[in-house]
Coordinates of C-alpha atoms in Angstrom, one line a residue:
X274 CA 0.0 0.0 0.0
X275 CA 1.3 3.4 -1.0
X276 CA 2.0 5.8 2.0
X277 CA 0.7 9.2 1.0
X278 CA 1.3 11.0 4.3
X279 CA 2.6 14.5 3.9
X280 CA 3.4 16.9 6.8
X281 CA 1.5 20.1 7.0
X282 CA 2.2 23.0 9.4
X283 CA -0.4 25.3 10.9
X284 CA -0.8 27.8 13.7
X285 CA -2.8 30.7 15.0
X286 CA -2.9 34.3 13.8
X287 CA -0.7 35.8 16.6
X288 CA 2.0 33.2 16.1
X289 CA 1.8 31.9 19.7
X290 CA 0.8 28.4 18.7
X291 CA 2.3 26.2 16.0
X292 CA 1.7 22.5 15.1
X293 CA 2.5 19.9 12.5
X294 CA 0.2 17.1 11.2
X295 CA 0.9 14.3 8.8
X296 CA -2.2 13.8 6.7
X297 CA -3.0 11.4 3.9
X298 CA -5.7 13.3 1.8
X299 CA -6.3 10.1 -0.2
X300 CA -8.2 8.9 2.9
X301 CA -10.7 11.6 2.3
X302 CA -12.1 14.5 4.3
X303 CA -15.3 15.1 6.1
X304 CA -17.7 17.8 7.0
X305 CA -19.5 17.7 10.3
X306 CA -23.1 18.9 10.5
X307 CA -23.4 19.6 14.2
X308 CA -24.6 23.0 15.2
X309 CA -21.1 24.2 16.2
X310 CA -19.4 22.9 13.0
X311 CA -22.1 24.3 10.8
X312 CA -21.5 27.8 12.2
X313 CA -17.7 27.5 11.7
X314 CA -18.0 25.8 8.3
X315 CA -15.8 23.0 9.7
X316 CA -14.2 20.7 7.1
X317 CA -11.7 18.2 8.5
X318 CA -8.9 16.0 7.4
X319 CA -8.4 13.2 10.0
X320 CA -5.1 12.3 11.5
X321 CA -3.9 10.3 14.5
X322 CA -2.2 11.4 17.7
X323 CA 1.1 9.8 16.5
X324 CA 0.9 12.0 13.4
X325 CA 0.2 15.3 15.2
X326 CA 2.3 17.4 17.4
X327 CA 2.3 20.9 18.9
X328 CA 5.6 22.5 18.1
X329 CA 5.1 25.8 20.0
X330 CA 2.7 27.4 22.5
X331 CA 0.9 24.4 24.0
X332 CA 0.1 26.3 27.2
X333 CA -1.8 28.9 25.1
X334 CA -4.3 26.3 23.8
X335 CA -7.8 26.4 25.3
X336 CA -10.5 23.7 24.6
X337 CA -14.2 24.1 24.0
X338 CA -16.6 21.1 24.1
X339 CA -19.5 22.1 21.9
X340 CA -21.6 19.2 23.0
X341 CA -21.0 19.3 26.8
X342 CA -20.6 15.5 26.6
X343 CA -16.8 15.5 26.9
X344 CA -14.3 13.7 24.8
X345 CA -14.4 15.8 21.6
X346 CA -12.9 19.3 21.8
X347 CA -12.4 22.3 19.5
X348 CA -9.0 23.9 20.3
X349 CA -8.3 27.6 20.0
X350 CA -5.6 30.2 20.9
X351 CA -6.2 31.9 24.2
X352 CA -4.6 35.1 22.9
X353 CA -6.0 35.7 19.3
X354 CA -9.0 33.3 19.5
X355 CA -8.2 31.5 16.2
X356 CA -9.7 28.0 16.1
X357 CA -6.8 25.6 15.4
X358 CA -7.9 22.0 15.4
X359 CA -10.2 19.5 17.0
X360 CA -9.4 16.5 19.0
X361 CA -11.4 13.4 20.0
X362 CA -12.5 10.1 18.8
X363 CA -15.3 10.1 16.3
X364 CA -15.6 6.6 14.7

């Protein structure tokens, strides 16, 4: 099987937070239709914890649980407010 993982870099607007994620776009992307994700026009590319790392500013990250059920969080910068990534387990 061909490994199509490519590393992408991202971060917030103020530069306080940076991250890297290895993503295989041949695996597809998804769009969530929950009320939070519809408002933010969320379109995701999944990755795994071993393919994701915070490279700068981890202490600046704040988490928001849009469902109040725990386990799935939207992460944002506590300084500039930019939404960065989501984490959780959605089968």
